[in-house]
mmCIF file of C-alpha atoms in Angstrom:
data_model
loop_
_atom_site.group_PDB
_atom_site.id
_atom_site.type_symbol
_atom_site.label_atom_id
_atom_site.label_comp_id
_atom_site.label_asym_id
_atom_site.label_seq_id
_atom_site.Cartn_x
_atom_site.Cartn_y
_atom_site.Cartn_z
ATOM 1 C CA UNK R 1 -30.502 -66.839 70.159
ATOM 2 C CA UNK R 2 -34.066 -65.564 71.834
ATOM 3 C CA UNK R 3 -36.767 -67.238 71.431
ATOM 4 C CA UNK R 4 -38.386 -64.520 69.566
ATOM 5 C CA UNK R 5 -35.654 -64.753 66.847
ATOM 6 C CA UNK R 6 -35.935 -67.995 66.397
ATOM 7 C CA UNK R 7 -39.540 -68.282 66.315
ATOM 8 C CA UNK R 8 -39.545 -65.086 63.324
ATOM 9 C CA UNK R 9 -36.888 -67.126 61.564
ATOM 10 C CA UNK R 10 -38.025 -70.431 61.615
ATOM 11 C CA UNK R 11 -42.002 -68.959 61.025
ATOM 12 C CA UNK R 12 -40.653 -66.652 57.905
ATOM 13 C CA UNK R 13 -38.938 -69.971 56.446
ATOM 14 C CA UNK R 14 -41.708 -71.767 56.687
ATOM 15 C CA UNK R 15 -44.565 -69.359 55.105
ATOM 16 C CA UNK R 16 -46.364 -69.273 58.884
ATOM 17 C CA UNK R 17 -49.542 -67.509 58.578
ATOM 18 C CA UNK R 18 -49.108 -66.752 62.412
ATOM 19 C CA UNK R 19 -45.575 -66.062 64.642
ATOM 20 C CA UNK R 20 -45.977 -65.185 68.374
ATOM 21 C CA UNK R 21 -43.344 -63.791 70.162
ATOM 22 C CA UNK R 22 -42.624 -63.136 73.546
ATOM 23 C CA UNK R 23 -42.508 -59.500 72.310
ATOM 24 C CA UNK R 24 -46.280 -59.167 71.540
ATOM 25 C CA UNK R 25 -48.822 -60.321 73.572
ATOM 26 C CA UNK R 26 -51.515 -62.038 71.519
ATOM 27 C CA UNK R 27 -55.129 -62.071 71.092
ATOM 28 C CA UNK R 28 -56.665 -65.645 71.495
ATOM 29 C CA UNK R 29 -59.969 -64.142 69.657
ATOM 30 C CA UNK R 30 -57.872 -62.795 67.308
ATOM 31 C CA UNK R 31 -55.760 -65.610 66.517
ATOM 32 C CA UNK R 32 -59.392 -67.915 66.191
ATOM 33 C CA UNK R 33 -60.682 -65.337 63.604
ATOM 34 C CA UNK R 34 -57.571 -65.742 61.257
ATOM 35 C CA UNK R 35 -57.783 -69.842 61.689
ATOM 36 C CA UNK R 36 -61.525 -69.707 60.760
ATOM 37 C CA UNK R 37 -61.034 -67.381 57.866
ATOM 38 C CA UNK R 38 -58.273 -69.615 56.281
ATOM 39 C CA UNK R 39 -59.647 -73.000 57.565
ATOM 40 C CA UNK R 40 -62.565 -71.482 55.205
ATOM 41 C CA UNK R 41 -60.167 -70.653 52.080
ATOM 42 C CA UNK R 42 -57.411 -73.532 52.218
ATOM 43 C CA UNK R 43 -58.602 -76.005 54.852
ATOM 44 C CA UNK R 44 -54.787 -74.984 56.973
ATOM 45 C CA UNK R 45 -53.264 -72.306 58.952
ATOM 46 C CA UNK R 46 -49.478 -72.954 60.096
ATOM 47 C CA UNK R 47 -48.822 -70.578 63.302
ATOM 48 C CA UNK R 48 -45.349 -70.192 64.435
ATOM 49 C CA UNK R 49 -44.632 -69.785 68.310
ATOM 50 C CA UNK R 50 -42.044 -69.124 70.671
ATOM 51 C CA UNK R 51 -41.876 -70.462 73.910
ATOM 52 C CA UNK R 52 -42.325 -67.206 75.744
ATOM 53 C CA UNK R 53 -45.204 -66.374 73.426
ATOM 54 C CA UNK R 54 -47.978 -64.878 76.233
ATOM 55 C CA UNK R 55 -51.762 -63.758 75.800
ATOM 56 C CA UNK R 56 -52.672 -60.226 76.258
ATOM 57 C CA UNK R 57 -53.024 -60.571 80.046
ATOM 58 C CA UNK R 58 -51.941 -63.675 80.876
ATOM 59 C CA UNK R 59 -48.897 -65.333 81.771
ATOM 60 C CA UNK R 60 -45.859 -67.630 79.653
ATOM 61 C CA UNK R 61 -46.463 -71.281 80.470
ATOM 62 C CA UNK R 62 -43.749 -72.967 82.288
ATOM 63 C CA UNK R 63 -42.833 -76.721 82.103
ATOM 64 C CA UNK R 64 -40.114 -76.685 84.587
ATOM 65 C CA UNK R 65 -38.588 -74.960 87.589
ATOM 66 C CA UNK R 66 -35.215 -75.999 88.017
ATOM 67 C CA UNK R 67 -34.627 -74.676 92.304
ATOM 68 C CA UNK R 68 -31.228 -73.044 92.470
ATOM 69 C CA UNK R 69 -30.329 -72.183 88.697
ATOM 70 C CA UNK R 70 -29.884 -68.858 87.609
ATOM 71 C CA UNK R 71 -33.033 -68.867 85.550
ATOM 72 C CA UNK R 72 -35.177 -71.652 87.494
ATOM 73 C CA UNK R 73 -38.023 -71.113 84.599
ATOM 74 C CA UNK R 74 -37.841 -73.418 82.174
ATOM 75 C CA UNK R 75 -40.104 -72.532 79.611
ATOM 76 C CA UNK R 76 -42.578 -74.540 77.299
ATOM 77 C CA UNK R 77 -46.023 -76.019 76.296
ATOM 78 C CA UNK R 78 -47.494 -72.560 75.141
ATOM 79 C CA UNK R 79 -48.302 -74.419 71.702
ATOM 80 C CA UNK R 80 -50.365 -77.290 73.718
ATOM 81 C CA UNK R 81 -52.059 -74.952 75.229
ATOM 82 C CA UNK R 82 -52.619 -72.578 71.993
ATOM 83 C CA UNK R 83 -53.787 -75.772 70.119
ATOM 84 C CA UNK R 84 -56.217 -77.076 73.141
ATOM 85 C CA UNK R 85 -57.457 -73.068 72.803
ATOM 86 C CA UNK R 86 -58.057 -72.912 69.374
ATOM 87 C CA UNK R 87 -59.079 -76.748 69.023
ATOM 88 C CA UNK R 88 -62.955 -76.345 70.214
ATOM 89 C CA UNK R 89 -63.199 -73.097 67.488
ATOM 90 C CA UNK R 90 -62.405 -74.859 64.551
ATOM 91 C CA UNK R 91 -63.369 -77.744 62.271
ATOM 92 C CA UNK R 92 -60.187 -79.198 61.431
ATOM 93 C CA UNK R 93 -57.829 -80.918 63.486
ATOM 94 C CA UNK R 94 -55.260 -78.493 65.751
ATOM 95 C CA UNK R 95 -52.113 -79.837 66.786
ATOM 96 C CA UNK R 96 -48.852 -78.531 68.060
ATOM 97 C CA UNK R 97 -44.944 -79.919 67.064
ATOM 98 C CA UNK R 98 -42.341 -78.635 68.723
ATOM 99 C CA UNK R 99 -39.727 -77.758 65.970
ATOM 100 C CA UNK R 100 -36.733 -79.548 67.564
ATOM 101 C CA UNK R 101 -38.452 -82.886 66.845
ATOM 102 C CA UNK R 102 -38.882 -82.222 62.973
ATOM 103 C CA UNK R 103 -35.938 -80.303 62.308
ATOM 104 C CA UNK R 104 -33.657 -82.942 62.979
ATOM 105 C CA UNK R 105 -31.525 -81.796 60.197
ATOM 106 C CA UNK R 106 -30.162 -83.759 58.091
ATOM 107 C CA UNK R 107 -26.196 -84.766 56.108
ATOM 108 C CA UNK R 108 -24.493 -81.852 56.744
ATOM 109 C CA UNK R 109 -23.213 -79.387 53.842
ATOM 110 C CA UNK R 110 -19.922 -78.976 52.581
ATOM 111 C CA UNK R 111 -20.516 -74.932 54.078
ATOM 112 C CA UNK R 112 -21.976 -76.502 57.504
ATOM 113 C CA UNK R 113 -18.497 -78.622 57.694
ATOM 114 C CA UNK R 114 -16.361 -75.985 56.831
ATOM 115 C CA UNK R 115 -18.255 -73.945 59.484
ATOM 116 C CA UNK R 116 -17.815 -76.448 61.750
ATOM 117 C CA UNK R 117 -14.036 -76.455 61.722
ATOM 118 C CA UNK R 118 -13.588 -72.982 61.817
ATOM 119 C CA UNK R 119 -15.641 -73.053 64.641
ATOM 120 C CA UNK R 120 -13.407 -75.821 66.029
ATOM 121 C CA UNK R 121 -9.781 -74.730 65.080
ATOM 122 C CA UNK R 122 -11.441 -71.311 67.031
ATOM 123 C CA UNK R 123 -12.038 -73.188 69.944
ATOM 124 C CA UNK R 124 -8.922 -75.098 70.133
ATOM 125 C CA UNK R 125 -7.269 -71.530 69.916
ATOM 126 C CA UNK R 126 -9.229 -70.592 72.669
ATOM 127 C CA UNK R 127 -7.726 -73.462 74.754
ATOM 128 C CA UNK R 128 -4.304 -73.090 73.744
ATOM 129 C CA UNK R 129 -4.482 -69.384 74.875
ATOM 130 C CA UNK R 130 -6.138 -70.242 77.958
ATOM 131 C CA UNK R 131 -8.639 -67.859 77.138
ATOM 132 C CA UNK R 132 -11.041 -69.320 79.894
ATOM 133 C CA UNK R 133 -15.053 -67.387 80.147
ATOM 134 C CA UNK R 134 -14.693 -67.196 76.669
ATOM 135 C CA UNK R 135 -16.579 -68.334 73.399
ATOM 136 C CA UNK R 136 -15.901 -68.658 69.693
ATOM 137 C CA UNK R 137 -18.973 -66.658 68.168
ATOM 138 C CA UNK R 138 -19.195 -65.184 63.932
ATOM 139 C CA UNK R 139 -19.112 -62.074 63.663
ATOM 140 C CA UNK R 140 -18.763 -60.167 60.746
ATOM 141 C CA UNK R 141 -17.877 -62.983 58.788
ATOM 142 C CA UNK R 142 -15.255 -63.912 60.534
ATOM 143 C CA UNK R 143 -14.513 -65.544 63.913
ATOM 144 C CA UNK R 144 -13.953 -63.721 67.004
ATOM 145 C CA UNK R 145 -14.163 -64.315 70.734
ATOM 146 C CA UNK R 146 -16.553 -63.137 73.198
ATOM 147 C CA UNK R 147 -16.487 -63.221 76.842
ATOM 148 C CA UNK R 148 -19.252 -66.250 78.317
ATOM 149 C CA UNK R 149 -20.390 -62.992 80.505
ATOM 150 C CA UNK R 150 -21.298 -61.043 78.276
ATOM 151 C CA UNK R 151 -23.559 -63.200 76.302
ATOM 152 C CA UNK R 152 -25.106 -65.369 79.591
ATOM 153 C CA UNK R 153 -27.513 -64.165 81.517
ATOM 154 C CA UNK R 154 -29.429 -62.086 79.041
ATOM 155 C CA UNK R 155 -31.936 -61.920 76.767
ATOM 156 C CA UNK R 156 -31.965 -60.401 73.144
ATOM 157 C CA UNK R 157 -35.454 -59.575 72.361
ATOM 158 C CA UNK R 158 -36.744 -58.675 68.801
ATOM 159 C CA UNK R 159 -36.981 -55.292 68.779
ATOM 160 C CA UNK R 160 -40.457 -54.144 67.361
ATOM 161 C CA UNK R 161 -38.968 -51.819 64.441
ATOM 162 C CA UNK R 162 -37.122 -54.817 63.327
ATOM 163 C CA UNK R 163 -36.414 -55.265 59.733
ATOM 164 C CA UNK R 164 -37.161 -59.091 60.105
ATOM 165 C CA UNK R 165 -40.207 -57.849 61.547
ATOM 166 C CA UNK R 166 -41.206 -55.683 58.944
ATOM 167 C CA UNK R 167 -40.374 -57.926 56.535
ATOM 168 C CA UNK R 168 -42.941 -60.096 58.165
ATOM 169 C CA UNK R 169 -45.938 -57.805 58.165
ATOM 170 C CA UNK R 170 -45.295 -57.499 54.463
ATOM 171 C CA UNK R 171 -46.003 -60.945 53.841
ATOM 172 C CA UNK R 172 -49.296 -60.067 55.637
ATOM 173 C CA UNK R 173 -47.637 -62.243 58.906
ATOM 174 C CA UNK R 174 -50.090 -61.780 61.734
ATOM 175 C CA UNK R 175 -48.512 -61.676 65.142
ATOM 176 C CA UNK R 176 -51.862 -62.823 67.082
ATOM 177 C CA UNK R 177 -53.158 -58.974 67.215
ATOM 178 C CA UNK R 178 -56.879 -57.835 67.220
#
């Protein structure tokens, strides 16, 4: 998945009060003004963001270049630099956690093993067929195949009339906007 999609999900599930995406450039002043207001009223303000995330003008942050890979960019750090932003305009303490190190999951479900060997029966399928480039993928609740090439390479960007999106801006959601 994008960055972006992840970043509305995983923001949406966890009541953010903020989610930037890559899609939307964001406001630092804008962003500050929220923080205060709410630092005010509950003390808190939980802001989403997706490695990609940029401010209006400015460029993503980049914790890698990997010479000779397709994509040599490795993104990352936005939220370190977000917090370090934001940390000399508020009171209370600003820091950044990078999702993968909370959501470490944990036993799996009777649906997420079930899921899993579908996933895996798929795959051996794949093998037996010597259906090389390809990958096992859900679609339509059920399992299909896709070619590797038509998935690799590319990004899926939230488009801005998305429902998720909408959804989001009902909740009052900012997305780091003046």
């Amino acid at each position: 998945r994008h960055a972006g999609w992840i970043a509305l999900e995983a923001g949406l599930a966890s009541g953010a009060d903020i989610i930037l995406l890559p899609e939307l450039a964001f406001d630092i002043d804008a962003i500050a003004e929220i923080c205060m207001a709410r630092e005010a009223k509950q003390g808190f303000t939980t802001v989403c963001v997706a490695e990609g995330a940029k401010p209006r003008g400015g460029d993503t942050v980049a914790r890698a270049w990997v010479e000779g890979a397709p994509e040599p960019e490795r993104l990352g750090g936005i939220a370190a630099v977000l917090a370090h932003q934001l940390q000399s305009r508020l009171r209370c303490e600003v820091r950044s956690v990078a999702l993968g190190h909370v959501q470490r999951g944990g036993s799996p479900t009777a649906s997420d093993r079930v899921l899993g060997t579908h996933y895996g029966v798929a795959a051996a399928e794949l093998v037996r067929e010597g259906a090389w480039g390809c990958m096992v993928t859900w679609m339509g609740g059920r399992m299909a195949r896709a070619e590797l090439a038509s998935a690799a390479g590319r990004n899926r960007p939230v488009p801005l009339d998305a429902p998720l999106l909408n959804v989001a801006r009902q909740l009052d959601v900012s997305f780091g906007q003046a």
